[in-house]
């Protein structure tokens, strides 16, 4: 028996060496697998995370850190998800409650998140719970896609389609109006040459002036639809346009108790544009501000942006050498949040008929 002992020990040593070698190989394979997994996560375009049920990030990949504007993964993992990430915290609370009840979960959920700078973004989230041995949620694993830009482009496409339809309608209406307006203007000019009575001449001048104005509106509609070529563009002095439009509204502003504060850059260079359209834009903004301030002056409290006195309109021009800026601000009530998405829709207004 003593003669077999050295051989048994040697076989035991050999088995031990094989076991250690196999374990080391397994650990190497596991380490390589983890490295490949980590590399895949770190290089992913989508945000990937693991979070606790109480609302803390446990792991995050670089894409999610960048998406939410944080300096590092540690910074992101130190925040409260409900408070600092979700625009509407009930979105997460509803999802967690459904997971705890064992309800079927949607593949993707679209919601709004805050970046670190509090700028909201639209995201699509796909998350699933992972349970411990007792059947309780241990953590969530999720994938996040920022769809803010895609949503913006889709909205631009929808708006472009609406504009195309509107343009076709406007072009047809403008064409139908052009011919009779041309006739009215022409015959008014002929009759004005032979008019002897002052009252007749004044009436004909009014017809000619208003028909010409209507024709100009029709031309602007055609320009707006981009169906007519040759929209005017010339060198324009913005300061002169501001002063002219302000002179046309000075009496109305003074009688309504609204002050106008000008800061016009005397070194402002000329810009390329259509003077009549620039005048119309500025006039519309000025009238809107005047109407808003008429209401604000009756209110006991009103906001004063950038130090502008209460009941005042501020108009400024400036240049940085490469760009010219015209800015108009007022101390009115502002635009309600629910209307912001429609401010670029053509001809949309909240005013009653006859007020613009």
XYZ file of C-alpha atoms in Angstrom:
356
model
C 0.000 0.000 0.000
C 2.910 2.280 0.759
C 4.185 1.570 -2.789
C 0.854 2.907 -4.289
C 0.883 6.182 -2.303
C 3.405 8.096 -4.443
C 1.476 7.167 -7.591
C -1.851 8.258 -6.093
C -0.358 11.554 -4.989
C 1.027 12.141 -8.443
C -2.349 11.413 -10.052
C -4.002 13.752 -7.549
C -1.525 16.459 -8.427
C -2.211 15.929 -12.133
C -5.966 16.158 -11.579
C -5.472 19.304 -9.522
C -3.328 20.868 -12.256
C -5.978 20.007 -14.867
C -8.712 21.469 -12.659
C -6.759 24.685 -12.105
C -5.944 24.981 -15.808
C -9.582 24.391 -16.754
C -10.774 26.920 -14.168
C -8.282 29.503 -15.412
C -9.428 28.857 -18.984
C -13.071 29.242 -17.926
C -12.266 32.477 -16.086
C -10.386 33.772 -19.141
C -13.353 32.935 -21.359
C -15.732 34.596 -18.902
C -13.520 37.680 -18.710
C -13.326 37.904 -22.507
C -17.095 37.494 -22.734
C -17.624 40.259 -20.174
C -15.191 42.506 -22.041
C -17.006 41.891 -25.334
C -20.332 42.574 -23.601
C -18.985 45.738 -21.997
C -17.483 46.885 -25.299
C -20.820 46.306 -27.018
C -22.656 48.313 -24.346
C -20.096 51.128 -24.307
C -20.129 51.502 -28.091
C -23.899 51.285 -28.480
C -25.617 54.246 -30.130
C -28.648 53.921 -27.841
C -28.585 54.718 -24.150
C -28.475 51.585 -21.991
C -29.020 51.495 -18.249
C -29.784 49.433 -15.189
C -31.876 51.131 -12.493
C -33.235 50.315 -9.053
C -36.978 50.208 -8.308
C -36.629 53.275 -6.065
C -35.321 55.401 -8.951
C -31.515 55.325 -9.077
C -29.298 54.460 -12.020
C -27.076 51.502 -11.112
C -25.220 51.289 -14.427
C -25.236 53.558 -17.485
C -23.371 53.525 -20.775
C -21.569 56.520 -22.345
C -24.369 57.084 -24.876
C -26.881 57.727 -22.080
C -24.448 60.010 -20.244
C -23.999 62.051 -23.430
C -27.710 62.005 -24.266
C -28.625 63.543 -20.908
C -25.707 65.991 -20.899
C -23.873 64.789 -17.788
C -20.117 64.959 -17.275
C -19.670 61.358 -16.192
C -21.480 58.132 -15.372
C -20.955 58.819 -11.662
C -22.774 62.156 -11.992
C -25.708 60.478 -13.712
C -25.864 57.657 -11.164
C -26.055 60.160 -8.301
C -29.383 61.708 -9.345
C -32.996 60.795 -8.602
C -34.663 59.519 -11.777
C -38.199 60.541 -10.799
C -37.170 64.068 -9.845
C -34.319 64.838 -12.242
C -35.060 62.841 -15.394
C -38.791 62.445 -15.991
C -40.705 65.541 -17.091
C -43.829 63.784 -15.787
C -42.807 61.521 -12.892
C -46.097 59.628 -13.100
C -44.869 58.033 -16.344
C -42.238 56.052 -14.437
C -44.464 55.460 -11.414
C -47.124 53.934 -13.680
C -44.567 51.669 -15.376
C -43.045 50.470 -12.083
C -46.496 49.778 -10.612
C -47.450 47.714 -13.679
C -44.201 45.716 -13.409
C -44.796 45.042 -9.709
C -48.293 43.752 -10.467
C -46.920 41.528 -13.203
C -48.951 43.251 -15.920
C -47.844 42.904 -19.565
C -45.415 45.708 -20.402
C -45.247 47.507 -23.762
C -42.193 46.963 -25.932
C -41.576 50.720 -26.207
C -42.900 53.727 -24.323
C -42.551 57.296 -25.582
C -42.072 59.882 -22.858
C -40.282 63.145 -22.045
C -37.021 63.338 -20.131
C -34.991 66.259 -18.846
C -31.362 66.754 -19.740
C -29.038 68.044 -17.025
C -29.607 71.607 -18.317
C -33.385 71.046 -17.884
C -34.009 71.069 -21.618
C -36.714 68.442 -22.301
C -36.177 65.762 -24.933
C -38.519 63.124 -26.330
C -37.335 59.543 -25.826
C -38.493 56.003 -26.543
C -37.770 53.611 -23.676
C -37.816 49.816 -23.689
C -37.346 48.410 -20.178
C -37.844 45.089 -18.436
C -37.684 44.121 -14.742
C -35.279 41.514 -13.369
C -36.497 39.555 -10.340
C -34.650 38.038 -7.378
C -35.260 34.517 -6.006
C -38.192 35.750 -3.949
C -39.923 37.116 -7.041
C -39.384 40.767 -6.169
C -37.989 43.288 -8.644
C -34.245 43.618 -8.137
C -33.603 46.129 -10.915
C -34.733 47.293 -14.358
C -32.733 47.028 -17.567
C -33.579 49.481 -20.316
C -32.688 50.909 -23.714
C -33.323 54.581 -24.523
C -33.539 56.275 -27.924
C -33.618 60.066 -28.306
C -36.295 60.772 -30.935
C -36.463 64.558 -30.463
C -34.897 65.349 -33.836
C -36.913 62.686 -35.629
C -40.103 64.075 -34.094
C -39.101 67.591 -35.193
C -38.453 66.435 -38.755
C -41.762 64.571 -38.869
C -43.544 67.720 -37.702
C -41.698 69.740 -40.375
C -42.813 67.212 -42.993
C -46.433 67.421 -41.833
C -46.224 71.216 -41.880
C -44.673 71.145 -45.348
C -47.532 68.966 -46.587
C -50.072 71.362 -45.067
C -48.265 74.300 -46.658
C -48.230 72.569 -50.049
C -51.996 72.106 -49.892
C -52.498 75.660 -48.692
C -50.191 76.959 -51.413
C -52.223 75.271 -54.128
C -55.426 76.800 -52.756
C -53.908 80.278 -52.384
C -52.419 80.187 -55.868
C -55.837 79.364 -57.322
C -57.568 82.118 -55.345
C -54.878 84.660 -56.252
C -55.172 83.812 -59.941
C -58.952 84.265 -59.862
C -58.604 87.644 -58.107
C -55.823 89.049 -60.283
C -57.909 89.528 -63.435
C -60.856 91.442 -61.899
C -58.499 93.563 -59.791
C -56.491 94.495 -62.880
C -59.724 95.557 -64.568
C -60.824 97.639 -61.555
C -57.446 99.413 -61.366
C -57.367 100.067 -65.120
C -60.901 101.467 -65.366
C -60.375 103.561 -62.221
C -57.340 105.169 -63.875
C -59.334 105.893 -67.055
C -62.239 107.428 -65.133
C -59.877 109.523 -62.994
C -58.568 111.259 -66.137
C -62.051 112.445 -67.075
C -63.411 113.178 -63.609
C -64.375 116.847 -63.226
C -66.067 116.876 -59.828
C -63.806 116.762 -56.762
C -66.049 114.242 -55.001
C -65.898 111.959 -58.027
C -62.107 112.201 -58.166
C -61.740 111.462 -54.437
C -64.002 108.439 -54.768
C -62.124 107.134 -57.805
C -58.777 107.647 -56.064
C -60.078 105.612 -53.139
C -61.176 102.825 -55.490
C -57.790 102.878 -57.228
C -55.825 102.932 -53.970
C -57.778 100.097 -52.336
C -57.770 97.954 -55.485
C -54.011 98.463 -55.735
C -53.651 97.433 -52.095
C -55.746 94.318 -52.739
C -53.563 93.496 -55.758
C -50.466 93.844 -53.583
C -51.977 91.425 -51.047
C -52.667 88.957 -53.856
C -49.061 89.317 -55.012
C -47.862 88.666 -51.467
C -50.008 85.525 -51.358
C -48.398 84.306 -54.563
C -44.959 85.061 -53.176
C -45.871 83.242 -49.975
C -46.801 80.092 -51.885
C -43.495 80.285 -53.847
C -45.420 79.762 -57.034
C -44.463 83.155 -58.436
C -40.885 83.979 -59.309
C -39.238 87.313 -58.957
C -40.022 88.173 -55.335
C -38.380 91.528 -54.745
C -35.036 91.675 -53.011
C -33.065 94.885 -52.612
C -30.793 96.663 -50.172
C -32.863 97.645 -47.164
C -32.130 99.984 -44.251
C -33.828 98.280 -41.296
C -33.506 101.367 -39.103
C -35.487 103.401 -41.649
C -38.197 100.742 -41.780
C -38.454 100.740 -37.971
C -38.743 104.533 -37.869
C -41.331 104.611 -40.675
C -43.579 101.910 -39.183
C -43.299 103.497 -35.749
C -44.374 106.851 -37.200
C -47.535 105.258 -38.619
C -48.464 103.870 -35.184
C -47.199 106.685 -32.979
C -50.631 108.243 -32.366
C -52.254 104.878 -31.545
C -49.441 104.014 -29.136
C -49.576 107.373 -27.373
C -53.356 107.331 -26.941
C -53.212 103.803 -25.480
C -50.499 104.805 -22.984
C -47.827 102.528 -24.459
C -44.213 103.707 -24.522
C -41.799 102.685 -27.252
C -38.093 102.482 -26.419
C -35.707 102.457 -29.385
C -32.109 101.254 -29.459
C -31.092 101.453 -33.110
C -27.502 100.731 -34.102
C -26.304 103.751 -36.149
C -23.660 101.555 -37.816
C -26.210 98.992 -39.007
C -25.373 97.812 -42.549
C -28.008 97.387 -45.237
C -29.574 93.943 -45.669
C -31.088 92.178 -48.683
C -34.853 91.821 -48.512
C -38.293 92.933 -49.643
C -39.067 96.297 -47.981
C -42.855 95.917 -48.167
C -42.800 92.466 -46.575
C -40.393 93.590 -43.851
C -42.660 96.563 -43.161
C -45.672 94.247 -42.929
C -43.918 91.872 -40.517
C -42.810 94.710 -38.243
C -46.253 96.339 -38.380
C -47.939 93.060 -37.406
C -45.562 92.558 -34.474
C -46.047 96.145 -33.331
C -49.851 95.918 -33.479
C -49.817 92.589 -31.622
C -47.609 94.088 -28.908
C -49.891 97.117 -28.674
C -52.967 94.909 -28.193
C -51.179 92.796 -25.570
C -50.066 95.864 -23.631
C -53.518 97.408 -23.676
C -54.603 94.395 -21.601
C -51.422 94.369 -19.485
C -51.850 98.005 -18.450
C -55.185 97.079 -16.876
C -53.507 94.304 -14.859
C -52.063 95.105 -11.380
C -49.016 92.939 -12.075
C -47.076 92.464 -15.306
C -43.677 90.995 -16.113
C -40.897 93.283 -17.267
C -38.435 91.303 -19.422
C -34.855 92.572 -19.543
C -35.663 95.668 -17.527
C -38.202 97.037 -20.028
C -40.577 99.405 -18.169
C -44.141 98.242 -17.605
C -46.399 99.078 -20.545
C -43.535 99.476 -23.005
C -42.338 98.086 -26.309
C -38.625 97.742 -26.898
C -37.264 97.759 -30.463
C -33.564 97.316 -31.119
C -31.230 96.666 -34.022
C -27.641 95.511 -33.823
C -24.932 93.830 -35.847
C -21.952 91.653 -35.024
C -20.409 92.197 -38.444
C -21.709 88.955 -39.947
C -25.383 89.202 -39.017
C -28.003 91.897 -38.446
C -30.577 91.422 -35.679
C -33.926 93.191 -35.277
C -35.572 92.502 -31.919
C -38.980 93.547 -30.635
C -40.071 92.829 -27.055
C -42.985 93.903 -24.919
C -44.197 93.555 -21.339
C -47.467 91.881 -22.246
C -48.830 88.592 -20.980
C -46.854 86.440 -23.440
C -48.020 83.518 -25.566
C -49.885 80.721 -23.742
C -47.971 77.436 -23.776
C -50.753 75.618 -25.619
C -50.430 78.061 -28.540
C -46.649 77.913 -29.018
C -46.765 74.951 -31.394
C -49.019 76.890 -33.797
C -47.330 80.287 -34.013
C -45.755 79.427 -37.382
C -48.991 78.166 -38.944
C -49.976 80.622 -41.698
C -53.070 82.760 -41.017
C -53.645 81.186 -37.600
C -54.807 83.690 -34.970
C -56.561 83.849 -31.618
C -58.044 87.261 -32.343
C -61.705 87.752 -33.087
C -62.694 88.670 -36.625
C -61.868 92.270 -37.439
C -58.951 92.620 -35.022
C -56.228 91.211 -37.254
